[in-house]
Amino acid sequence: MGLAQEASRVAAEFEYSDAQVNKAVKEFIRQMDEGLEKSGTTMSQIPTYVTAVPNGTEKGLYMAVDLGGTNFRVCSINLNGDSTFSLTQSKVAIPKELMVAQTSKELFSFLAKQIATFLQTHHGEHYHATIRRRATIHSESGFEEREIFNLGFTFSFPVQQVGINKGTLIRWTKGFDIADAVGKDVCKLLQDEIDALHLPVRVAALVNDTVGTLMARSYTSPGKTGTLLGAIFGTGTNGAYVEKLDKVKKLNGSENSDNVDRTTGEMIINTEWGSFDNELRVLPNTPYDNSLDKETPNPGIQMFEKRISGMFLGEILRLAIVDLVKERKTGLFSDDNSSSNDVHSTTCLAENSPLWQPWGLDTSFLSIAHGDNSNGFKVTRQTLDKDYGVHAASAEDAEAVKLIAAAIGKRAARLSAVAIAAVVLATDKLSSPQDIATADDTPVNEDEMVDIGVDGSLVEFYPGFEEYIREALRQIEGVGKHGEKRIRIGIAKDGSGVGAALIALVADKLAKQAQLKEYGEE
Ligand code: GLC
């Protein structure tokens, strides 16, 4: 078989049909329901204790930090109260060794130091004034209330939340692995290190990035309707949505049910859908998916995420490429001038090419290859040459790689559509009587829109990701063409900053209400 046919054969392994998509949506809804009923299920469906989404009128100065991907971000956010905000931020790459540190203290003290540096740089006056006052007043209770920054802590890993600023780590994901943090309250881990540096900061809220995205989108989105779902398609993937409180059955009778504010009758649920179908009942599975899973620190877990998100797609493609290179008859990256029998010398892939190394291919390469419409796929060939030690790739090589990359990206988008459709259908957002009666081409008016906020490198940079999602949505029973038009997907940048600030604000309000109630009762 020629290279082009071989590439088509591999690409076909990543096809995910309409029928499979529909079957997966049903299973997704079943696993969502199961997760609302009891603990310990595949999809965790974590109650967040956040019971309302903002409407854009919120005001105040808050801080937020974000741990959960490649970078650690510290920000301060001024909410202007008119759907706008201003944000100051600093960002550092998290040193790889801290992701797998021996003790959680190493990681959390690093985070607290970044907060100190940020305060000194951007809020120096406030910082030095409070430190000075603290030194002269010697107050037992430390800082006065008004001097303290309320901070929203975006911590994007599965956490068993027991209150708005309290929750224990269930497991690490996305390559982090620090054993002694599992089972601990991550807000306390951070607060202890903040206190050790005497910073005027209180960890007021614990926030998953998806919840932050949902809040941020709700604050900024057009129209009066609140946002239903916040979703991340980045290093990892996950979603948080607004659920009816009475459907969250596992909260009833739980020891934390007293911490629940019942005024809105709703609560935001962090699905942790990255672990949807770890059992592989409905998920597609290729030999490349299998090999990748074995290379991770958490085999058998986060199986949905491992087929969708940025941390993994590059590795799936690398495994497919290496397979083709090793099967020399396909001719991928072959060095026509060589007659040796050793694979390293019959290929134009340098011996030290990152492509020979697990995790050596970055997911951004998929976007480059998929989006390459240059003559002879010049852009892809240049990237292969410059970044990946493939020095004489032909146009046919680049085309083959593009075909496979596109198939992997398209499968990821179709899987993303499964999650989106399942949440929309499970919350009954599309079943209004006029839906059944309306023709596919009837225009949709503003009030009928189901709003979804998204963030992450895939939705932001992968060419056509949203269009692939939409193509799949149109084929989903209960969504169809008209339903797909009603789903408005908007990028919610800075969800983990402004979203976390908004939750810190809600937390602060709830704490004050509780205090007032206590005084009233005395
Ligand atoms: C992983 C984490 C989840 C997070 C997602 C996106 O799936 O477990 O908490 O929301 O990545 O960052």
Coordinates of C-alpha atoms and ligand atoms in Angstrom, one line a residue:
M1 CA 0.0 0.0 0.0
G2 CA 1.2 3.5 -0.7
L3 CA 1.7 6.2 1.9
A4 CA -1.5 8.0 1.1
Q5 CA -3.6 4.8 1.5
E6 CA -1.7 3.9 4.7
A7 CA -2.5 7.3 6.1
S8 CA -6.1 7.0 5.2
R9 CA -6.3 3.6 6.9
V10 CA -4.9 5.1 10.1
A11 CA -7.2 8.1 9.9
A12 CA -10.2 5.8 9.5
E13 CA -9.4 4.2 12.8
F14 CA -10.3 7.6 14.4
E15 CA -13.7 7.9 12.8
Y16 CA -16.5 8.2 15.3
S17 CA -19.9 7.7 13.6
D18 CA -23.1 9.5 14.2
A19 CA -24.6 6.3 15.6
Q20 CA -21.7 6.0 18.1
V21 CA -22.1 9.6 19.1
N22 CA -25.8 9.1 19.8
K23 CA -25.1 6.0 21.9
A24 CA -22.5 7.8 23.9
V25 CA -24.9 10.7 24.6
K26 CA -27.3 8.3 26.2
E27 CA -24.6 6.7 28.3
F28 CA -23.3 10.1 29.3
I29 CA -26.7 11.1 30.6
R30 CA -27.0 7.8 32.5
Q31 CA -23.6 8.4 34.2
M32 CA -24.5 12.0 35.0
D33 CA -27.7 10.8 36.8
E34 CA -25.8 8.0 38.6
G35 CA -23.2 10.6 39.8
L36 CA -26.0 12.8 41.3
E37 CA -27.4 9.9 43.3
K38 CA -24.4 8.5 45.0
S39 CA -20.7 9.0 45.6
G40 CA -17.8 7.0 44.2
T41 CA -19.2 6.9 40.7
T42 CA -17.1 7.1 37.5
M43 CA -18.3 10.7 36.8
S44 CA -17.9 12.4 40.1
Q45 CA -20.7 15.1 39.7
I46 CA -19.2 17.2 42.5
P47 CA -21.5 19.6 44.3
T48 CA -19.7 23.0 44.4
Y49 CA -21.8 24.8 47.0
V50 CA -22.1 27.7 44.5
T51 CA -25.8 28.2 44.1
A52 CA -26.2 31.2 41.8
V53 CA -24.6 32.6 38.7
P54 CA -23.8 36.3 38.5
N55 CA -25.7 38.8 36.4
G56 CA -23.0 41.4 35.7
T57 CA -23.8 43.9 38.5
E58 CA -21.2 42.5 41.0
K59 CA -18.5 45.0 42.2
G60 CA -15.3 45.0 44.1
L61 CA -11.6 44.2 44.2
Y62 CA -10.6 40.5 44.5
M63 CA -7.7 38.2 44.0
A64 CA -7.5 34.9 42.2
V65 CA -4.9 32.2 41.7
D66 CA -5.0 29.4 39.2
L67 CA -3.3 26.0 39.4
G68 CA -4.3 23.3 37.0
G69 CA -2.3 23.3 33.8
T70 CA 1.1 24.3 32.6
N71 CA 1.2 27.7 34.3
F72 CA 0.4 29.2 37.7
R73 CA -1.4 32.5 37.5
V74 CA -1.9 35.2 40.1
C75 CA -4.4 38.0 39.4
S76 CA -6.3 40.8 41.0
I77 CA -9.6 41.6 39.5
N78 CA -11.6 44.8 39.7
L79 CA -15.3 44.0 39.0
N80 CA -16.9 47.2 37.7
G81 CA -20.5 46.1 38.1
D82 CA -21.5 46.6 34.5
S83 CA -20.4 43.3 33.0
T84 CA -16.9 44.6 32.6
F85 CA -13.8 44.1 34.7
S86 CA -10.1 44.9 34.7
L87 CA -7.5 42.3 35.5
T88 CA -3.8 42.5 36.4
Q89 CA -2.0 39.2 36.3
S90 CA 1.4 37.5 36.4
K91 CA 2.1 34.0 35.2
V92 CA 4.9 31.5 35.8
A93 CA 5.5 28.1 34.3
I94 CA 5.2 25.4 37.1
P95 CA 8.5 23.7 37.4
K96 CA 8.1 20.1 36.2
E97 CA 9.7 18.7 39.4
L98 CA 7.1 20.5 41.6
M99 CA 4.3 18.6 39.7
V100 CA 5.7 15.4 41.1
A101 CA 7.3 16.8 44.3
Q102 CA 7.8 14.6 47.4
T103 CA 5.6 16.7 49.6
S104 CA 2.7 19.0 48.9
K105 CA 4.5 21.7 51.0
E106 CA 7.1 22.2 48.3
L107 CA 4.4 23.0 45.8
F108 CA 2.2 25.1 48.0
S109 CA 5.0 27.2 49.4
F110 CA 6.1 28.0 45.9
L111 CA 2.6 29.2 45.1
A112 CA 2.5 31.4 48.2
K113 CA 5.8 33.0 47.2
Q114 CA 4.3 33.9 43.8
I115 CA 1.4 35.5 45.6
A116 CA 3.8 37.5 47.7
T117 CA 5.8 38.7 44.7
F118 CA 2.6 39.6 42.9
L119 CA 1.3 41.7 45.9
Q120 CA 4.6 43.5 46.2
T121 CA 4.7 44.3 42.4
H122 CA 1.1 45.2 41.8
H123 CA -0.3 46.2 45.1
G124 CA 2.8 47.4 46.8
E125 CA 1.2 50.3 48.7
H126 CA -1.5 48.1 50.2
Y127 CA 0.9 45.3 50.9
H128 CA 3.6 47.4 52.7
A129 CA 1.0 49.4 54.6
T130 CA -0.7 46.3 56.0
I131 CA 2.6 44.7 56.8
R132 CA 3.7 47.9 58.6
R133 CA 0.5 48.2 60.5
R134 CA 0.6 44.7 61.5
A135 CA 4.1 45.1 62.9
T136 CA 3.1 48.1 65.0
I137 CA -0.4 47.1 66.2
H138 CA 0.5 43.6 67.3
S139 CA -3.1 42.6 67.0
E140 CA -3.7 39.0 68.1
S141 CA -6.3 38.5 65.4
G142 CA -3.8 39.7 62.7
F143 CA -5.2 41.9 59.9
E144 CA -8.3 43.9 60.2
E145 CA -11.1 42.6 58.0
R146 CA -11.0 45.5 55.5
E147 CA -7.3 45.0 54.9
I148 CA -7.6 41.5 53.7
F149 CA -7.8 40.4 50.1
N150 CA -10.4 37.7 49.5
L151 CA -8.9 35.2 47.1
G152 CA -10.6 32.7 44.8
F153 CA -8.4 29.6 44.4
T154 CA -8.9 27.9 41.1
F155 CA -7.6 24.4 41.6
S156 CA -8.4 22.3 38.5
F157 CA -8.3 18.8 39.8
P158 CA -11.1 16.6 41.2
V159 CA -11.8 17.8 44.7
Q160 CA -14.5 16.5 47.1
Q161 CA -15.9 19.9 48.1
V162 CA -17.5 20.2 51.6
G163 CA -18.0 23.9 51.6
I164 CA -17.3 26.9 49.4
N165 CA -13.7 27.2 50.6
K166 CA -13.0 23.6 51.7
G167 CA -12.4 20.4 49.8
T168 CA -10.2 17.4 49.7
L169 CA -8.2 16.3 46.7
I170 CA -9.7 13.0 45.3
R171 CA -6.9 12.3 42.8
W172 CA -4.4 14.2 40.7
T173 CA -4.8 14.4 36.9
K174 CA -2.9 15.9 33.9
G175 CA 0.6 14.6 35.0
F176 CA 0.6 15.9 38.6
D177 CA 1.4 13.3 41.2
I178 CA 2.2 14.3 44.8
A179 CA 0.9 11.5 47.0
D180 CA 0.7 13.3 50.4
A181 CA -1.8 15.9 49.0
V182 CA -4.5 13.3 48.2
G183 CA -7.2 13.4 50.9
K184 CA -6.1 16.8 52.2
D185 CA -8.0 20.1 52.2
V186 CA -6.2 22.0 49.4
C187 CA -7.5 25.4 50.7
K188 CA -5.8 24.8 54.0
L189 CA -2.6 23.7 52.3
L190 CA -2.5 27.1 50.5
Q191 CA -3.7 29.2 53.5
D192 CA -1.0 27.7 55.8
E193 CA 1.7 28.8 53.4
I194 CA 0.1 32.2 52.9
D195 CA 0.0 32.7 56.7
A196 CA 3.6 31.5 57.0
L197 CA 4.5 34.5 54.8
H198 CA 2.1 36.8 56.8
L199 CA 0.3 37.9 53.6
P200 CA -3.0 39.8 54.0
V201 CA -4.9 37.2 52.0
R202 CA -7.8 34.8 52.8
V203 CA -8.6 31.8 50.6
A204 CA -12.3 32.6 50.4
A205 CA -13.3 30.2 47.7
L206 CA -12.2 26.9 46.1
V207 CA -13.0 26.9 42.4
N208 CA -12.7 24.4 39.6
D209 CA -11.7 26.1 36.3
T210 CA -14.9 25.0 34.7
V211 CA -16.9 26.6 37.5
G212 CA -14.9 29.8 37.0
T213 CA -15.5 29.7 33.3
L214 CA -19.3 29.3 33.9
M215 CA -19.3 32.3 36.3
A216 CA -17.1 34.4 34.0
R217 CA -19.3 33.7 31.0
S218 CA -22.5 34.5 33.0
Y219 CA -21.0 37.8 34.1
T220 CA -20.1 38.9 30.6
S221 CA -22.5 37.1 28.3
P222 CA -25.1 39.0 26.3
G223 CA -28.7 39.0 27.2
K224 CA -30.5 38.2 30.4
T225 CA -30.4 34.4 30.3
G226 CA -27.8 32.9 32.6
T227 CA -25.2 30.5 31.3
L228 CA -25.9 26.8 31.5
L229 CA -22.5 25.2 31.1
G230 CA -18.8 26.2 31.5
A231 CA -16.4 23.8 29.7
I232 CA -12.7 23.5 29.3
F233 CA -11.1 22.0 26.3
G234 CA -7.4 22.7 27.1
T235 CA -4.7 20.7 28.7
G236 CA -7.6 18.7 30.3
T237 CA -11.3 18.6 29.6
N238 CA -14.2 19.0 32.0
G239 CA -17.5 20.8 32.5
A240 CA -19.6 22.4 35.2
Y241 CA -23.3 23.2 34.8
V242 CA -26.3 24.5 36.7
E243 CA -28.4 21.7 38.2
K244 CA -31.7 21.6 40.1
L245 CA -30.9 21.1 43.8
D246 CA -33.5 18.4 44.2
K247 CA -31.8 16.3 41.6
V248 CA -28.6 16.3 43.6
K249 CA -29.9 13.4 45.7
K250 CA -26.5 12.5 47.3
L251 CA -26.6 15.8 49.2
N252 CA -29.7 14.8 51.1
G253 CA -28.9 13.6 54.6
S254 CA -25.1 14.1 54.0
E255 CA -23.3 15.7 56.8
N256 CA -22.7 18.8 54.7
S257 CA -26.2 19.4 53.7
D258 CA -26.4 22.2 56.3
N259 CA -23.8 24.2 54.3
V260 CA -26.2 24.4 51.4
D261 CA -27.8 27.7 50.5
R262 CA -31.2 26.7 49.2
T263 CA -32.5 30.1 48.1
T264 CA -32.1 29.6 44.4
G265 CA -33.1 25.9 44.3
E266 CA -30.0 25.3 42.1
M267 CA -26.4 24.4 42.4
I268 CA -23.4 24.3 40.1
I269 CA -22.1 20.8 39.6
N270 CA -18.6 20.0 38.6
T271 CA -19.0 16.9 36.5
E272 CA -15.4 15.8 36.2
W273 CA -16.4 14.4 32.8
G274 CA -12.7 13.6 32.0
S275 CA -13.5 10.3 33.7
F276 CA -16.7 9.6 31.7
D277 CA -16.8 6.0 30.6
N278 CA -13.5 4.8 32.1
E279 CA -14.9 1.4 31.5
L280 CA -14.8 2.0 27.7
R281 CA -18.5 1.0 27.1
V282 CA -19.0 3.5 24.4
L283 CA -15.7 5.4 23.9
P284 CA -13.7 4.7 20.8
N285 CA -10.5 2.8 21.4
T286 CA -7.5 2.4 19.0
P287 CA -4.1 0.7 19.6
Y288 CA -2.7 4.3 20.0
D289 CA -5.2 5.1 22.8
N290 CA -4.2 1.9 24.5
S291 CA -0.4 2.6 24.3
L292 CA -0.9 6.2 25.5
D293 CA -3.0 5.1 28.5
K294 CA -0.2 2.7 29.6
E295 CA 2.4 5.6 29.5
T296 CA 0.4 7.8 32.0
P297 CA 0.6 7.8 35.8
N298 CA -3.1 7.0 36.0
P299 CA -3.9 4.2 33.6
G300 CA -7.6 3.4 33.2
I301 CA -8.6 6.8 34.5
Q302 CA -9.7 10.0 32.7
M303 CA -10.3 7.9 29.6
F304 CA -12.6 10.6 28.0
E305 CA -10.0 13.3 28.7
K306 CA -7.3 11.1 27.2
R307 CA -9.2 11.2 23.8
I308 CA -10.0 14.9 23.8
S309 CA -7.6 17.2 25.5
G310 CA -4.4 19.0 24.7
M311 CA -2.2 17.0 27.0
F312 CA -2.8 13.8 25.1
L313 CA -3.6 14.5 21.4
G314 CA 0.0 15.2 20.4
E315 CA 1.0 11.9 22.0
I316 CA -1.7 9.9 20.1
L317 CA -0.4 11.4 16.8
R318 CA 3.2 10.7 17.7
L319 CA 2.4 7.0 18.4
A320 CA 0.6 6.8 15.1
I321 CA 3.5 8.4 13.3
V322 CA 6.2 6.2 14.9
D323 CA 4.1 3.1 14.0
L324 CA 4.1 4.1 10.4
V325 CA 7.8 5.0 10.4
K326 CA 8.7 1.6 12.0
E327 CA 6.6 -0.2 9.4
R328 CA 9.1 0.9 6.8
K329 CA 7.1 -0.3 3.8
T330 CA 4.7 2.7 4.3
G331 CA 7.5 5.0 3.3
L332 CA 6.6 7.7 5.9
F333 CA 9.7 10.0 6.4
S334 CA 11.8 7.5 4.5
D335 CA 15.3 8.6 3.5
D336 CA 15.5 7.6 -0.2
N337 CA 19.3 7.7 -0.1
S338 CA 19.7 5.0 2.4
S339 CA 19.8 1.2 1.8
S340 CA 20.5 0.2 5.5
N341 CA 18.3 -2.2 7.5
D342 CA 18.3 -0.1 10.6
V343 CA 15.2 2.0 11.0
H344 CA 17.2 4.9 12.4
S345 CA 19.2 5.2 9.2
T346 CA 16.4 4.6 6.7
T347 CA 14.4 7.5 7.9
C348 CA 14.9 11.2 7.7
L349 CA 13.9 11.4 11.3
A350 CA 17.0 12.4 13.3
E351 CA 18.1 9.9 15.9
N352 CA 17.6 12.5 18.6
S353 CA 14.2 13.6 17.2
P354 CA 11.6 14.4 19.9
L355 CA 9.3 12.1 17.9
W356 CA 11.1 9.1 19.3
Q357 CA 10.4 10.3 22.9
P358 CA 7.1 9.7 24.7
W359 CA 5.2 13.1 24.9
G360 CA 7.7 14.5 22.4
L361 CA 5.0 15.9 20.1
D362 CA 3.1 19.0 21.3
T363 CA -0.6 19.2 20.6
S364 CA -0.1 22.6 19.0
F365 CA 1.5 20.7 16.1
L366 CA -2.0 19.2 15.3
S367 CA -3.4 22.6 14.9
I368 CA -0.5 23.6 12.6
A369 CA -0.8 20.5 10.4
H370 CA -4.6 20.5 10.2
G371 CA -4.7 24.1 9.3
D372 CA -1.9 24.0 6.8
N373 CA -3.1 25.0 3.3
S374 CA 0.3 26.2 2.1
N375 CA 1.7 25.1 -1.1
G376 CA 3.3 21.6 -0.7
F377 CA 2.4 21.8 3.0
K378 CA 5.5 24.0 3.5
V379 CA 4.5 25.2 7.0
T380 CA 4.1 21.6 8.3
R381 CA 7.4 20.6 6.7
Q382 CA 9.2 23.6 8.2
T383 CA 7.8 22.8 11.7
L384 CA 8.8 19.2 11.3
D385 CA 12.3 20.3 10.4
K386 CA 12.8 23.0 13.0
D387 CA 11.0 21.5 16.0
Y388 CA 11.0 17.8 15.4
G389 CA 14.3 16.9 13.7
V390 CA 12.6 15.7 10.5
H391 CA 15.0 17.1 8.0
A392 CA 13.8 16.1 4.6
A393 CA 10.1 15.5 4.9
S394 CA 8.3 15.4 1.5
A395 CA 5.0 17.0 0.6
E396 CA 3.5 13.5 0.7
D397 CA 4.8 12.9 4.2
A398 CA 3.3 16.2 5.4
E399 CA 0.0 15.4 3.7
A400 CA -0.1 12.0 5.4
V401 CA 0.6 13.6 8.8
K402 CA -2.0 16.2 8.2
L403 CA -4.7 13.6 7.4
I404 CA -4.0 11.7 10.6
A405 CA -3.8 14.8 12.7
A406 CA -7.1 16.0 11.3
A407 CA -8.8 12.7 12.1
I408 CA -7.6 12.8 15.7
G409 CA -8.7 16.4 16.1
K410 CA -12.1 15.7 14.6
R411 CA -12.7 12.7 16.9
A412 CA -11.9 14.9 19.9
A413 CA -14.4 17.5 18.7
R414 CA -17.1 14.9 18.2
L415 CA -16.5 13.5 21.6
S416 CA -16.7 17.1 23.0
A417 CA -20.1 17.3 21.3
V418 CA -21.3 14.3 23.3
A419 CA -20.6 16.0 26.6
I420 CA -22.2 19.3 25.5
A421 CA -25.3 17.6 24.1
A422 CA -25.7 15.4 27.2
V423 CA -25.7 18.4 29.6
V424 CA -28.2 20.3 27.4
L425 CA -30.5 17.3 27.1
A426 CA -30.2 16.2 30.7
T427 CA -31.2 19.7 32.0
D428 CA -34.1 19.7 29.5
K429 CA -33.0 22.9 27.9
L430 CA -34.3 22.1 24.4
S431 CA -37.6 20.5 25.0
S432 CA -39.9 23.4 24.7
P433 CA -43.1 22.6 22.8
Q434 CA -42.2 25.1 20.0
D435 CA -39.0 23.0 19.4
I436 CA -41.0 20.0 18.4
A437 CA -43.2 22.2 16.1
T438 CA -40.5 24.4 14.5
A439 CA -38.8 23.6 11.3
D440 CA -35.0 23.4 11.1
D441 CA -34.7 26.7 9.3
T442 CA -36.8 28.8 11.7
P443 CA -34.7 31.6 13.1
V444 CA -33.9 31.5 16.7
N445 CA -34.6 34.5 19.0
E446 CA -32.3 35.7 21.7
D447 CA -34.4 34.4 24.7
E448 CA -34.3 30.8 23.3
M449 CA -30.5 30.6 23.4
V450 CA -28.8 28.1 25.6
D451 CA -25.6 29.8 26.6
I452 CA -22.3 27.9 27.0
G453 CA -19.0 29.3 28.0
V454 CA -15.8 27.6 26.9
D455 CA -12.1 28.1 27.3
G456 CA -8.9 26.2 26.6
S457 CA -6.3 25.9 23.9
L458 CA -8.3 23.5 21.7
V459 CA -11.3 25.7 21.3
E460 CA -9.2 28.7 21.0
F461 CA -6.6 27.5 18.5
Y462 CA -7.6 24.3 16.8
P463 CA -8.9 25.2 13.4
G464 CA -12.6 24.3 13.0
F465 CA -13.0 22.7 16.5
E466 CA -16.4 24.4 17.1
E467 CA -17.6 23.6 13.6
Y468 CA -16.9 19.9 14.1
I469 CA -18.7 20.1 17.4
R470 CA -21.7 21.7 15.7
E471 CA -21.7 19.2 12.8
A472 CA -22.0 16.4 15.4
L473 CA -24.6 18.3 17.5
R474 CA -26.9 18.5 14.4
Q475 CA -26.9 14.7 14.2
I476 CA -27.8 14.1 17.9
E477 CA -31.3 13.0 18.6
G478 CA -33.1 15.6 20.6
V479 CA -30.8 18.4 19.4
G480 CA -31.0 18.3 15.6
K481 CA -30.6 21.3 13.4
H482 CA -32.8 23.6 15.2
G483 CA -31.5 22.7 18.6
E484 CA -27.9 23.2 17.4
K485 CA -28.8 26.7 16.4
R486 CA -30.1 27.4 19.8
I487 CA -26.8 26.5 21.5
R488 CA -24.6 29.6 21.7
I489 CA -21.0 28.8 22.4
G490 CA -18.8 31.7 23.6
I491 CA -15.2 31.9 24.6
A492 CA -15.0 32.9 28.3
K493 CA -11.4 34.1 28.6
D494 CA -10.0 34.5 32.1
G495 CA -12.6 32.2 33.6
S496 CA -10.1 31.1 36.2
G497 CA -9.4 34.8 37.1
V498 CA -12.6 36.7 36.9
G499 CA -14.7 33.6 37.6
A500 CA -12.8 32.8 40.8
A501 CA -13.1 36.4 41.9
L502 CA -16.9 36.2 41.4
I503 CA -17.0 33.1 43.6
A504 CA -14.8 34.8 46.2
L505 CA -17.4 37.6 46.2
V506 CA -20.3 35.2 46.7
A507 CA -18.4 33.4 49.5
D508 CA -17.7 36.7 51.2
K509 CA -21.4 37.6 51.0
L510 CA -22.5 34.3 52.4
A511 CA -19.9 34.5 55.2
K512 CA -21.3 38.0 56.2
Q513 CA -24.9 36.8 56.0
A514 CA -24.0 33.9 58.3
Q515 CA -22.3 36.3 60.7
L516 CA -25.3 38.6 60.8
K517 CA -27.6 35.6 61.4
E518 CA -25.4 34.5 64.3
Y519 CA -25.4 38.0 65.9
G520 CA -29.2 38.1 65.4
E521 CA -29.6 34.9 67.2
E522 CA -27.5 35.8 70.2
Ligands
GLC1 C1 -8.9 17.8 34.5 C2 -9.3 18.0 36.0 C3 -10.5 18.9 36.1 C4 -10.3 20.2 35.3 C5 -9.9 19.8 33.8 C6 -9.7 21.0 32.9 O1 -9.9 17.0 34.0 O2 -9.5 16.8 36.7 O3 -10.7 19.3 37.4 O4 -11.4 21.0 35.3 O5 -8.8 19.0 33.8 O6 -8.6 21.8 33.4

